[in-house]
Structure formats: C-alpha cells, structure tokens
mmCIF file of C-alpha atoms in Angstrom:
data_model
loop_
_atom_site.group_PDB
_atom_site.id
_atom_site.type_symbol
_atom_site.label_atom_id
_atom_site.label_comp_id
_atom_site.label_asym_id
_atom_site.label_seq_id
_atom_site.Cartn_x
_atom_site.Cartn_y
_atom_site.Cartn_z
ATOM 1 C CA MET A 288 61.405 64.968 199.619
ATOM 2 C CA TYR A 289 59.381 67.927 198.365
ATOM 3 C CA ARG A 290 56.289 66.898 200.343
ATOM 4 C CA VAL A 291 58.320 66.285 203.484
ATOM 5 C CA CYS A 292 60.339 69.518 203.461
ATOM 6 C CA CYS A 293 58.129 71.976 201.597
ATOM 7 C CA ARG A 294 55.487 72.814 204.236
ATOM 8 C CA GLY A 295 55.599 76.571 204.239
ATOM 9 C CA LEU A 296 57.313 79.374 202.352
ATOM 10 C CA ARG A 297 60.732 79.201 204.071
ATOM 11 C CA PRO A 298 61.122 75.367 204.023
ATOM 12 C CA CYS A 299 59.978 75.392 200.371
ATOM 13 C CA PHE A 300 62.662 77.953 199.472
ATOM 14 C CA TRP A 301 65.403 75.925 201.138
ATOM 15 C CA THR A 302 64.199 72.725 199.465
ATOM 16 C CA ILE A 303 64.413 74.287 195.997
ATOM 17 C CA ALA A 304 67.815 75.839 196.819
ATOM 18 C CA LEU A 305 69.082 72.447 197.986
ATOM 19 C CA LEU A 306 67.923 70.716 194.808
ATOM 20 C CA LEU A 307 69.543 73.337 192.584
ATOM 21 C CA THR A 308 72.784 73.233 194.551
ATOM 22 C CA ALA A 309 72.881 69.443 194.328
ATOM 23 C CA GLN A 310 72.460 69.589 190.561
ATOM 24 C CA VAL A 311 75.197 72.215 190.163
ATOM 25 C CA VAL A 312 77.635 70.182 192.292
ATOM 26 C CA TYR A 313 76.754 67.025 190.356
ATOM 27 C CA ARG A 314 77.368 68.716 186.980
ATOM 28 C CA VAL A 315 80.704 70.107 188.194
ATOM 29 C CA LEU A 316 81.796 66.639 189.359
ATOM 30 C CA LEU A 317 80.875 65.204 185.962
ATOM 31 C CA VAL A 318 82.997 67.833 184.215
ATOM 32 C CA LEU A 319 85.962 67.205 186.545
ATOM 33 C CA GLU A 320 85.644 63.476 185.987
ATOM 34 C CA GLY A 321 85.558 63.942 182.223
ATOM 35 C CA GLN A 322 88.706 66.091 182.354
ATOM 36 C CA GLY A 323 90.515 63.523 184.498
ATOM 37 C CA THR A 324 90.975 66.082 187.282
ATOM 38 C CA LEU A 325 89.557 63.787 189.964
ATOM 39 C CA ALA A 326 91.880 60.935 188.989
ATOM 40 C CA ARG A 327 94.934 63.201 188.974
ATOM 41 C CA HIS A 328 94.175 64.173 192.578
ATOM 42 C CA GLY A 329 93.784 60.598 193.762
ATOM 43 C CA PHE A 330 89.975 60.353 193.560
ATOM 44 C CA ASN A 331 89.548 57.151 191.552
ATOM 45 C CA ILE A 332 85.776 57.175 191.521
ATOM 46 C CA THR A 333 83.120 56.934 188.855
ATOM 47 C CA ILE A 334 80.274 59.412 189.060
ATOM 48 C CA PRO A 335 76.957 57.633 188.376
ATOM 49 C CA LYS A 336 74.825 59.085 185.577
ATOM 50 C CA ILE A 337 71.709 60.539 187.160
ATOM 51 C CA GLN A 338 68.913 62.063 185.080
ATOM 52 C CA PHE A 339 67.713 65.322 186.656
ATOM 53 C CA GLY A 340 64.280 66.289 185.513
ATOM 54 C CA ILE A 341 60.755 65.028 185.227
ATOM 55 C CA ASN A 342 60.022 62.222 182.805
ATOM 56 C CA ARG A 343 56.826 62.825 180.958
ATOM 57 C CA LYS A 344 55.179 61.738 177.777
ATOM 58 C CA ALA A 345 56.252 63.787 174.757
ATOM 59 C CA SER A 346 53.664 66.463 174.021
ATOM 60 C CA ARG A 347 51.800 66.781 170.731
ATOM 61 C CA ALA A 348 51.448 70.045 168.881
ATOM 62 C CA THR A 349 48.213 71.998 169.029
ATOM 63 C CA ILE A 350 47.432 74.218 166.062
ATOM 64 C CA PRO A 351 46.548 77.748 167.289
ATOM 65 C CA MET A 352 43.422 78.730 165.348
ATOM 66 C CA ASP A 353 42.659 82.144 166.852
ATOM 67 C CA PHE A 354 44.012 85.442 165.557
ATOM 68 C CA PHE A 355 44.367 88.945 166.941
ATOM 69 C CA ILE A 356 45.280 90.225 163.466
ATOM 70 C CA SER A 357 44.446 88.299 160.292
ATOM 71 C CA GLU A 358 45.008 89.793 156.855
ATOM 72 C CA LYS A 359 42.278 87.651 155.314
ATOM 73 C CA SER A 360 42.289 89.426 151.951
ATOM 74 C CA TYR A 361 46.070 89.623 151.545
ATOM 75 C CA CYS A 362 46.274 86.963 148.816
ATOM 76 C CA SER A 363 42.904 87.602 147.206
ATOM 77 C CA ASP A 364 43.893 91.267 146.723
ATOM 78 C CA ARG A 365 47.117 90.237 144.954
ATOM 79 C CA ALA A 366 46.139 88.112 141.995
ATOM 80 C CA GLY A 367 48.856 86.205 140.195
ATOM 81 C CA MET A 368 51.219 85.622 143.115
ATOM 82 C CA LEU A 369 53.766 82.873 142.552
ATOM 83 C CA ALA A 370 54.878 82.456 146.171
ATOM 84 C CA MET A 371 53.788 83.471 149.652
ATOM 85 C CA ALA A 372 56.462 83.913 152.331
ATOM 86 C CA LEU A 373 55.669 83.259 155.999
ATOM 87 C CA ILE A 374 58.262 84.919 158.230
ATOM 88 C CA PRO A 375 58.209 84.055 161.955
ATOM 89 C CA SER A 376 59.325 87.119 163.902
ATOM 90 C CA LYS A 377 59.511 88.200 167.525
ATOM 91 C CA LEU A 378 57.341 91.067 168.725
ATOM 92 C CA GLU A 379 60.338 93.193 169.664
ATOM 93 C CA ASP A 380 62.237 92.654 166.387
ATOM 94 C CA PHE A 381 60.785 95.600 164.469
ATOM 95 C CA ALA A 382 64.233 96.505 163.065
ATOM 96 C CA LEU A 383 64.629 93.061 161.494
ATOM 97 C CA ARG A 384 61.169 93.287 159.941
ATOM 98 C CA GLN A 385 62.006 96.681 158.497
ATOM 99 C CA GLU A 386 65.245 95.369 157.025
ATOM 100 C CA THR A 387 63.345 92.482 155.435
ATOM 101 C CA ARG A 388 60.777 94.895 153.984
ATOM 102 C CA GLN A 389 63.571 96.999 152.513
ATOM 103 C CA THR A 390 65.314 94.006 150.927
ATOM 104 C CA TRP A 391 63.831 90.809 149.525
ATOM 105 C CA GLY A 392 60.430 91.542 151.094
ATOM 106 C CA SER A 393 59.993 94.302 148.504
ATOM 107 C CA ALA A 394 60.106 91.766 145.645
ATOM 108 C CA ASP A 395 56.584 92.579 144.455
ATOM 109 C CA THR A 396 57.580 96.200 143.750
ATOM 110 C CA LEU A 397 60.288 94.899 141.374
ATOM 111 C CA GLY A 398 58.066 92.661 139.308
ATOM 112 C CA VAL A 399 58.656 89.459 141.279
ATOM 113 C CA PRO A 400 55.190 88.085 142.224
ATOM 114 C CA PHE A 401 55.950 87.215 145.838
ATOM 115 C CA GLY A 402 53.897 88.091 148.911
ATOM 116 C CA MET A 403 55.042 88.235 152.529
ATOM 117 C CA VAL A 404 53.580 88.357 156.036
ATOM 118 C CA PHE A 405 55.266 88.322 159.438
ATOM 119 C CA LEU A 406 54.020 85.840 162.036
ATOM 120 C CA LEU A 407 53.731 87.229 165.567
ATOM 121 C CA GLY A 408 52.384 85.867 168.834
ATOM 122 C CA ARG A 409 50.429 87.235 171.758
ATOM 123 C CA PRO A 410 51.514 90.704 173.000
ATOM 124 C CA THR A 411 52.717 90.895 176.591
ATOM 125 C CA ASN A 412 51.531 94.417 177.403
ATOM 126 C CA ARG A 413 49.329 97.225 176.139
ATOM 127 C CA LYS A 414 52.208 99.234 174.651
ATOM 128 C CA GLN A 415 53.351 96.287 172.590
ATOM 129 C CA ARG A 416 49.807 95.656 171.412
ATOM 130 C CA GLU A 417 49.405 99.254 170.219
ATOM 131 C CA GLU A 418 52.800 99.226 168.467
ATOM 132 C CA ILE A 419 51.861 96.109 166.502
ATOM 133 C CA LYS A 420 48.506 97.624 165.543
ATOM 134 C CA ASP A 421 50.268 100.736 164.242
ATOM 135 C CA GLU A 422 52.731 98.592 162.294
ATOM 136 C CA ARG A 423 49.882 96.629 160.786
ATOM 137 C CA ARG A 424 48.047 99.806 159.746
ATOM 138 C CA GLU A 425 51.174 101.118 158.019
ATOM 139 C CA TYR A 426 52.359 97.967 156.259
ATOM 140 C CA GLY A 427 49.450 95.497 156.194
ATOM 141 C CA ASP A 428 51.737 92.475 156.481
ATOM 142 C CA ILE A 429 51.152 91.256 160.061
ATOM 143 C CA VAL A 430 49.447 88.000 161.046
ATOM 144 C CA GLN A 431 49.193 87.756 164.832
ATOM 145 C CA GLY A 432 47.932 84.604 166.527
ATOM 146 C CA ASP A 433 46.830 83.802 170.057
ATOM 147 C CA TYR A 434 49.887 81.895 171.354
ATOM 148 C CA ASP A 435 53.084 82.556 173.265
ATOM 149 C CA ASP A 436 55.346 84.663 171.052
ATOM 150 C CA GLN A 437 58.382 82.591 172.086
ATOM 151 C CA ASP A 438 56.762 79.350 170.883
ATOM 152 C CA GLN A 439 58.269 78.900 167.415
ATOM 153 C CA ALA A 440 56.389 75.687 166.661
ATOM 154 C CA SER A 441 53.003 77.280 167.385
ATOM 155 C CA LYS A 442 54.046 80.325 165.369
ATOM 156 C CA THR A 443 54.735 78.281 162.242
ATOM 157 C CA LEU A 444 51.644 76.083 162.698
ATOM 158 C CA ASN A 445 49.467 79.162 163.099
ATOM 159 C CA GLY A 446 51.007 80.622 159.933
ATOM 160 C CA LEU A 447 50.364 77.443 157.943
ATOM 161 C CA TYR A 448 46.781 77.390 159.215
ATOM 162 C CA TRP A 449 46.322 81.015 158.107
ATOM 163 C CA LEU A 450 47.805 80.112 154.728
ATOM 164 C CA ALA A 451 45.380 77.207 154.275
ATOM 165 C CA LEU A 452 42.456 79.509 155.040
ATOM 166 C CA ASN A 453 43.445 82.499 152.923
ATOM 167 C CA CYS A 454 46.182 81.666 150.400
ATOM 168 C CA ALA A 455 45.600 78.112 149.213
ATOM 169 C CA MET A 456 45.523 79.357 145.614
ATOM 170 C CA VAL A 457 49.158 80.561 145.702
ATOM 171 C CA PRO A 458 51.422 77.941 144.028
ATOM 172 C CA PHE A 459 54.352 78.093 146.475
ATOM 173 C CA THR A 460 54.970 78.708 150.168
ATOM 174 C CA ILE A 461 58.261 79.950 151.621
ATOM 175 C CA ILE A 462 59.076 79.668 155.327
ATOM 176 C CA ALA A 463 61.958 82.029 156.093
ATOM 177 C CA SER A 464 63.606 83.766 159.026
ATOM 178 C CA ASP A 465 63.576 87.552 159.330
ATOM 179 C CA LYS A 466 67.394 87.392 159.445
ATOM 180 C CA VAL A 467 68.097 85.862 156.013
ATOM 181 C CA LEU A 468 68.442 87.292 152.514
ATOM 182 C CA LEU A 469 66.913 85.519 149.520
ATOM 183 C CA ASP A 470 67.727 86.141 145.873
ATOM 184 C CA VAL A 471 64.080 86.318 144.850
ATOM 185 C CA PHE A 472 64.999 86.926 141.204
ATOM 186 C CA LEU A 473 66.808 83.600 140.943
ATOM 187 C CA LEU A 474 64.281 81.870 143.191
ATOM 188 C CA GLN A 475 61.448 82.989 140.922
ATOM 189 C CA SER A 476 63.106 81.310 137.943
ATOM 190 C CA PHE A 477 63.638 78.108 139.903
ATOM 191 C CA LEU A 478 59.993 78.001 141.034
ATOM 192 C CA TRP A 479 58.748 78.335 137.468
ATOM 193 C CA GLU A 480 60.832 75.297 136.548
ATOM 194 C CA VAL A 481 59.508 73.298 139.508
ATOM 195 C CA LEU A 482 55.965 73.834 138.200
ATOM 196 C CA GLU A 483 56.878 71.932 135.036
ATOM 197 C CA VAL A 484 58.372 68.861 136.760
ATOM 198 C CA PRO A 485 55.721 66.465 138.154
ATOM 199 C CA GLU A 486 58.285 64.668 140.329
ATOM 200 C CA LYS A 487 58.952 67.853 142.278
ATOM 201 C CA GLN A 488 55.357 68.560 143.261
ATOM 202 C CA SER A 489 55.657 66.507 146.480
ATOM 203 C CA MET A 490 59.067 67.874 147.396
ATOM 204 C CA ILE A 491 60.235 70.556 149.801
ATOM 205 C CA PHE A 492 63.496 72.403 149.196
ATOM 206 C CA GLY A 493 66.129 73.742 151.564
ATOM 207 C CA LYS A 494 69.626 73.252 152.936
ATOM 208 C CA LEU A 495 69.726 69.643 154.069
ATOM 209 C CA MET A 496 71.248 68.828 157.448
ATOM 210 C CA ILE A 497 71.914 65.538 159.230
ATOM 211 C CA TYR A 498 71.185 65.676 162.956
ATOM 212 C CA ARG A 499 74.033 64.382 165.080
ATOM 213 C CA PRO A 500 73.046 63.888 168.735
ATOM 214 C CA PRO A 501 75.439 65.438 171.258
ATOM 215 C CA SER A 502 78.057 63.199 172.864
ATOM 216 C CA GLU A 503 77.225 61.818 176.290
ATOM 217 C CA LYS A 504 80.736 62.728 177.437
ATOM 218 C CA PRO A 505 80.706 66.016 179.387
ATOM 219 C CA SER A 506 82.374 68.942 177.659
ATOM 220 C CA SER A 507 85.449 70.681 179.024
ATOM 221 C CA GLY A 508 83.458 73.762 179.917
ATOM 222 C CA TRP A 509 80.236 74.273 181.796
ATOM 223 C CA SER A 510 77.706 76.989 182.506
ATOM 224 C CA LEU A 511 74.595 77.558 184.568
ATOM 225 C CA LYS A 512 72.475 77.640 181.412
ATOM 226 C CA GLY A 513 69.910 74.881 181.423
ATOM 227 C CA LEU A 514 70.470 73.744 185.001
ATOM 228 C CA VAL A 515 66.995 74.743 186.084
ATOM 229 C CA ASN A 516 65.254 73.439 182.970
ATOM 230 C CA PHE A 517 63.496 70.635 184.831
ATOM 231 C CA VAL A 518 60.438 70.569 182.540
ATOM 232 C CA PRO A 519 61.440 71.321 178.925
ATOM 233 C CA GLN A 520 58.852 72.653 176.505
ATOM 234 C CA VAL A 521 59.940 70.208 173.810
ATOM 235 C CA THR A 522 61.614 66.839 173.966
ATOM 236 C CA GLU A 523 64.680 65.452 172.241
ATOM 237 C CA ALA A 524 63.729 62.992 169.519
ATOM 238 C CA PRO A 525 64.699 59.375 170.225
ATOM 239 C CA ILE A 526 67.904 58.448 168.415
ATOM 240 C CA GLU A 527 66.087 55.967 166.198
ATOM 241 C CA ASN A 528 63.793 58.777 164.986
ATOM 242 C CA TYR A 529 66.564 61.156 163.930
ATOM 243 C CA THR A 530 65.948 62.212 160.356
ATOM 244 C CA PRO A 531 67.413 64.632 157.836
ATOM 245 C CA TYR A 532 65.944 68.121 158.038
ATOM 246 C CA PHE A 533 66.528 71.630 156.688
ATOM 247 C CA GLU A 534 68.433 74.595 158.026
ATOM 248 C CA GLU A 535 65.758 76.723 159.665
ATOM 249 C CA GLY A 536 66.772 79.899 157.796
ATOM 250 C CA ALA A 537 64.636 79.153 154.736
ATOM 251 C CA TRP A 538 62.773 76.315 153.044
ATOM 252 C CA PHE A 539 59.935 76.155 150.545
ATOM 253 C CA GLY A 540 57.623 73.921 148.508
ATOM 254 C CA ARG A 541 54.278 73.754 146.743
ATOM 255 C CA THR A 542 51.530 75.195 148.932
ATOM 256 C CA GLN A 543 49.370 72.068 148.813
ATOM 257 C CA THR A 544 52.451 70.040 149.745
ATOM 258 C CA VAL A 545 53.424 72.235 152.699
ATOM 259 C CA ALA A 546 49.801 72.181 153.897
ATOM 260 C CA LYS A 547 50.139 68.428 154.479
ATOM 261 C CA LEU A 548 52.363 69.229 157.449
ATOM 262 C CA LEU A 549 49.287 70.519 159.299
ATOM 263 C CA GLY A 550 47.513 67.209 158.932
ATOM 264 C CA ALA A 551 50.534 65.289 160.241
ATOM 265 C CA SER A 552 51.142 67.543 163.250
ATOM 266 C CA GLY A 553 48.629 65.821 165.526
ATOM 267 C CA GLY A 554 50.478 62.523 165.523
ATOM 268 C CA VAL A 555 54.100 63.649 165.789
ATOM 269 C CA PRO A 556 55.685 64.698 169.118
ATOM 270 C CA LEU A 557 57.248 68.134 169.376
ATOM 271 C CA VAL A 558 61.028 67.986 169.168
ATOM 272 C CA SER A 559 63.936 70.387 169.186
ATOM 273 C CA PRO A 560 65.163 72.018 166.999
ATOM 274 C CA THR A 561 61.912 73.305 165.496
ATOM 275 C CA SER A 562 63.212 72.938 161.944
ATOM 276 C CA MET A 563 63.696 69.203 162.592
ATOM 277 C CA TYR A 564 60.075 68.984 163.680
ATOM 278 C CA PHE A 565 58.661 70.544 160.490
ATOM 279 C CA THR A 566 61.088 69.562 157.728
ATOM 280 C CA GLY A 567 62.213 66.312 159.340
ATOM 281 C CA LEU A 568 59.613 64.381 161.345
ATOM 282 C CA LEU A 569 56.463 66.074 160.030
ATOM 283 C CA ALA A 570 57.681 65.926 156.431
ATOM 284 C CA SER A 571 58.377 62.208 156.789
ATOM 285 C CA ALA A 572 54.994 61.576 158.409
ATOM 286 C CA ALA A 573 53.285 63.482 155.584
ATOM 287 C CA GLY A 574 55.137 61.458 152.917
ATOM 288 C CA LEU A 575 57.102 64.385 151.505
ATOM 289 C CA TYR A 576 60.459 64.225 149.762
ATOM 290 C CA ARG A 577 63.312 66.537 150.727
ATOM 291 C CA SER A 578 65.677 68.045 148.179
ATOM 292 C CA PRO A 579 68.968 66.086 148.150
ATOM 293 C CA GLU A 580 72.229 67.258 149.645
ATOM 294 C CA VAL A 581 73.504 68.404 146.250
ATOM 295 C CA PHE A 582 70.987 71.263 146.508
ATOM 296 C CA ASN A 583 72.985 72.613 149.472
ATOM 297 C CA ALA A 584 75.412 74.205 147.002
ATOM 298 C CA TRP A 585 72.873 76.970 146.396
ATOM 299 C CA TRP A 586 72.703 78.141 150.023
ATOM 300 C CA ARG A 587 75.325 79.992 152.033
ATOM 301 C CA THR A 588 75.788 80.084 155.807
ATOM 302 C CA ASP A 589 79.117 81.961 155.836
ATOM 303 C CA THR A 590 79.389 85.418 157.343
ATOM 304 C CA LYS A 591 81.445 86.892 154.523
ATOM 305 C CA VAL A 592 79.789 87.159 151.116
ATOM 306 C CA ARG A 593 81.742 86.109 148.041
ATOM 307 C CA PHE A 594 80.892 88.714 145.449
ATOM 308 C CA GLU A 595 81.511 86.336 142.550
ATOM 309 C CA GLU A 596 78.601 84.213 143.838
ATOM 310 C CA ILE A 597 76.043 87.001 143.550
ATOM 311 C CA GLY A 598 73.371 85.830 141.157
ATOM 312 C CA LEU A 599 74.316 82.171 141.656
ATOM 313 C CA VAL A 600 73.078 81.605 145.230
ATOM 314 C CA LEU A 601 69.433 81.284 146.280
ATOM 315 C CA GLY A 602 69.949 82.611 149.795
ATOM 316 C CA TRP A 603 72.324 83.684 152.547
ATOM 317 C CA LEU A 604 71.224 82.242 155.891
ATOM 318 C CA ASN A 605 73.738 83.912 158.233
ATOM 319 C CA LYS A 606 72.306 86.860 160.163
ATOM 320 C CA ASP A 607 75.704 88.610 160.456
ATOM 321 C CA LEU A 608 76.444 89.125 156.775
ATOM 322 C CA VAL A 609 79.389 91.191 155.563
ATOM 323 C CA PRO A 610 78.392 93.323 153.723
ATOM 324 C CA SER A 611 75.017 93.892 155.371
ATOM 325 C CA ARG A 612 71.745 92.570 154.015
ATOM 326 C CA VAL A 613 70.768 96.018 152.756
ATOM 327 C CA ARG A 614 74.063 96.481 150.896
ATOM 328 C CA LEU A 615 73.962 92.964 149.458
ATOM 329 C CA TRP A 616 70.400 93.533 148.291
ATOM 330 C CA GLU A 617 71.509 96.584 146.311
ATOM 331 C CA LEU A 618 74.232 94.495 144.692
ATOM 332 C CA LEU A 619 71.699 91.786 143.846
ATOM 333 C CA LYS A 620 69.356 94.264 142.196
ATOM 334 C CA LYS A 621 72.222 95.736 140.196
ATOM 335 C CA HIS A 622 73.423 92.289 139.127
ATOM 336 C CA HIS A 623 70.043 91.159 137.854
ATOM 337 C CA GLU A 624 69.430 94.489 136.116
ATOM 338 C CA VAL A 625 72.795 94.159 134.321
ATOM 339 C CA SER A 626 72.009 90.564 133.423
ATOM 340 C CA TYR A 627 68.717 91.710 131.940
ATOM 341 C CA ASP A 628 70.383 94.535 130.006
ATOM 342 C CA LYS A 629 72.907 92.110 128.472
ATOM 343 C CA LEU A 630 70.079 89.807 127.415
ATOM 344 C CA GLU A 631 68.101 92.700 125.968
ATOM 345 C CA ASN A 632 71.114 93.969 123.965
ATOM 346 C CA GLN A 633 71.683 90.509 122.496
ATOM 347 C CA MET A 634 68.035 90.382 121.444
ATOM 348 C CA VAL A 635 68.236 93.778 119.775
ATOM 349 C CA ARG A 636 71.361 92.774 117.838
ATOM 350 C CA ARG A 637 69.589 89.613 116.657
ATOM 351 C CA GLU A 638 66.421 91.592 115.840
ATOM 352 C CA ILE A 639 64.479 89.733 118.514
ATOM 353 C CA LYS A 640 61.712 91.586 120.306
ATOM 354 C CA PRO A 641 62.895 92.210 123.907
ATOM 355 C CA ILE A 642 60.872 91.005 126.840
ATOM 356 C CA GLU A 643 59.067 93.474 129.066
ATOM 357 C CA LYS A 644 60.926 94.859 132.069
ATOM 358 C CA PRO A 645 60.613 94.010 134.902
ATOM 359 C CA ALA A 646 59.982 90.410 133.931
ATOM 360 C CA SER A 647 56.798 89.045 135.435
ATOM 361 C CA LYS A 648 56.813 85.652 133.766
ATOM 362 C CA LYS A 649 59.088 82.647 133.750
ATOM 363 C CA GLN A 650 62.764 83.357 133.318
ATOM 364 C CA PRO A 651 65.320 80.641 132.535
ATOM 365 C CA VAL A 652 67.336 79.579 135.521
ATOM 366 C CA THR A 653 70.940 78.429 135.228
ATOM 367 C CA GLN A 654 71.335 74.803 134.235
ATOM 368 C CA SER A 655 73.317 74.158 137.417
ATOM 369 C CA LEU A 656 70.284 74.963 139.561
ATOM 370 C CA GLN A 657 68.207 72.150 138.134
ATOM 371 C CA VAL A 658 67.752 69.345 140.637
ATOM 372 C CA ASN A 659 66.595 66.056 139.157
ATOM 373 C CA VAL A 660 64.777 63.467 141.211
ATOM 374 C CA THR A 661 67.277 60.623 141.523
ATOM 375 C CA HIS A 662 67.833 57.614 143.700
ATOM 376 C CA ALA A 663 69.717 59.908 146.095
ATOM 377 C CA GLU A 664 66.608 62.036 146.495
ATOM 378 C CA LYS A 665 64.450 59.060 147.379
ATOM 379 C CA LYS A 666 66.842 58.190 150.175
ATOM 380 C CA THR A 667 66.042 61.506 151.834
ATOM 381 C CA ARG A 668 62.463 60.447 152.328
ATOM 382 C CA GLY A 669 61.857 59.534 155.982
#
C-alpha cells in the first residue's frame, strides 16, 4: 500500500494519516468491544486481533566503548573504597544529581568508603555540552559516553564497561537511580558481612520482582500514547523467558560478579523494562544468583516514610518521598550518630576502648539483615 500510494510528498502524507487513523479506530473498537458497548447497541460482532507494527528480529545490545568524559583516575585516586556507585542520569536532571550529591552521594565525607559517578549520554547541543563540562570541572563525578542519552540500556552497559576499565579493584558495585535514597551506613555494614560469606560472592542483591505480562483484554480506558510506536527500540520478552528481576531503583553485587553481565550482553536480546534485561535475563545468562524475596523487607517503595524504620531499611526507592530525600538524609545521619554515641558510652562504662569516629571499618549489621543462601535462593537462579 505504501509503494502504491506514497509517490510524492502529498500522497505520502495522506497514506501515513490513513494508517494512523485506521489504527486509532481499530483500538477504539477493541475498547468498546471489551466494555460490551457494541453488544449493548446491537452490534454482535467480534473484532479480529490484528498486530500493528513491523515484525523484526530482536536486537542485541552493543556496548558503547567511546567516552566524551572519562574519569579514569577516579578509583585509583581513592584507595580503600568498599563500593562504587554507578548512577544513570539524564542530561537535564542537574537538580536530581545535586540532591544525590547532598545526600547519600556524600558518604565518603562521612567516613563511608563509597565512590559515585553519574552516567550521561551524548549532548544534544553546544549549551548542554558546555554545562556538563562545567559540572564535571566542579564535581569530578561525570562519566559521559557516546550514545543516545535516552537509551538506558546503553547507559548502564557503558558504565559497566568504564567500571571494568578503571575500578575493577573496588569490591562492590552499586547501580542506583538518581531518585532514590540509600542508607549507606547500614549498607556498608551489610557489604562487610557479604565479603565473609563465600556463597554470596556470585549473588546480586535488590528488591525482587516477578514480571507479570499485561492481560490481552483491552483496558477500560485508552490514550494516544504508543499508537505510533510502529518500530519499538526494545522488544517484549517471550512469555517463556520471563524471569525474576530487581526493582530498577537500586541493586548491587561484587564487582567481578556484576562485570559478568558485560560478557553475557552479546547473546541476550534487549527487553523492556531495562531492569529485567540486566538483573533478570543477563543475570541468568551469566549464572548469577539473585537475593531471595525475603530480602525485599529491607527496601521501601512507599511515598510516606515510617520514622520508626530509619536505620532498619537499606533504601527508599520512591522518588516522591515524604519527607524529602534531603530531610530524610539528615534524620539518617542523626540516627546513626546517636547509635554510635550509645555504643561508645557503653564501651566507656565497661572500660572498653571506643572505636574511632567516623567508623571506616566493618561495623556489625543487625541480625535481621543477614540473608543466608537457602533452597529458596537457588530457585531464583534463572
């Protein structure tokens, strides 16, 4: 039809308009059929299921290996780091990056040996390019690769590639959004414990999710969103390949373990959501274990913070926290300082030499945070 009708600018325009109109009408009829509206008005017909779009072979990921900005000496200049955080961020989200720097991204200034860089893509104009250069000069925490900034899969792959080149000596890697808040004090204690458990060396940790494919039945509402998405950038995974994966807000593991995802990326098709691709399909292809569902108790996705949980939760993954991330961070710092003071006072009363403050070595984590490798864990392996 395209070749017949699209022979010139005006016929081409009308051909595209006709195709879009046909798809809109078809979607509306599907919705009306699903609601029973057609039957109530005497139209006892069944709308055939037609797949609009272009069938194509699922694409494989390509690791972007070129950089506009690469902080090659970031890790080598910071000896003794326990964890390195890679934070995918959009070029225009300077405010979110600043908020992260002011909160858990400032962990190293409080004695927690964590590093952090933001992952950015290709700038779209000269002004944006200059703004990122200025930000890099001021903070020194920008890694910018040569890929589309909206491509989240390429962004994470580029970050993992940078990590393999420059930070392979760091024990742990954290992949986190610029919208979350992590309790780095509690996380530090947990990571020290992971180092002592051989069974956890091939494990990644996060909030486990089970992917449930959407129902084929049309919903009661409809919108124009997605109607023109004839050629999607990523594909939906076949139902038989659905696998457990982590909430995309934050996940972490040993650096040499996370690096295995790079090696598996060439043979696994890109899927949506991106977190399923990395912590689901890639993790399974690389032979990694995922933390079991019981570990979900130490993550929060609620908007409202429960103050009694401060100091007992590894991270808050909701971007619209009440109170704000900055306010909650102040409460976290105060909580852990008070906890330290109580411990120090007990030591003094027992004539025990107090530890140095801020603590830079292993601290005991609560017994409830310990996650043992059980039969349930092995089931999470893809």
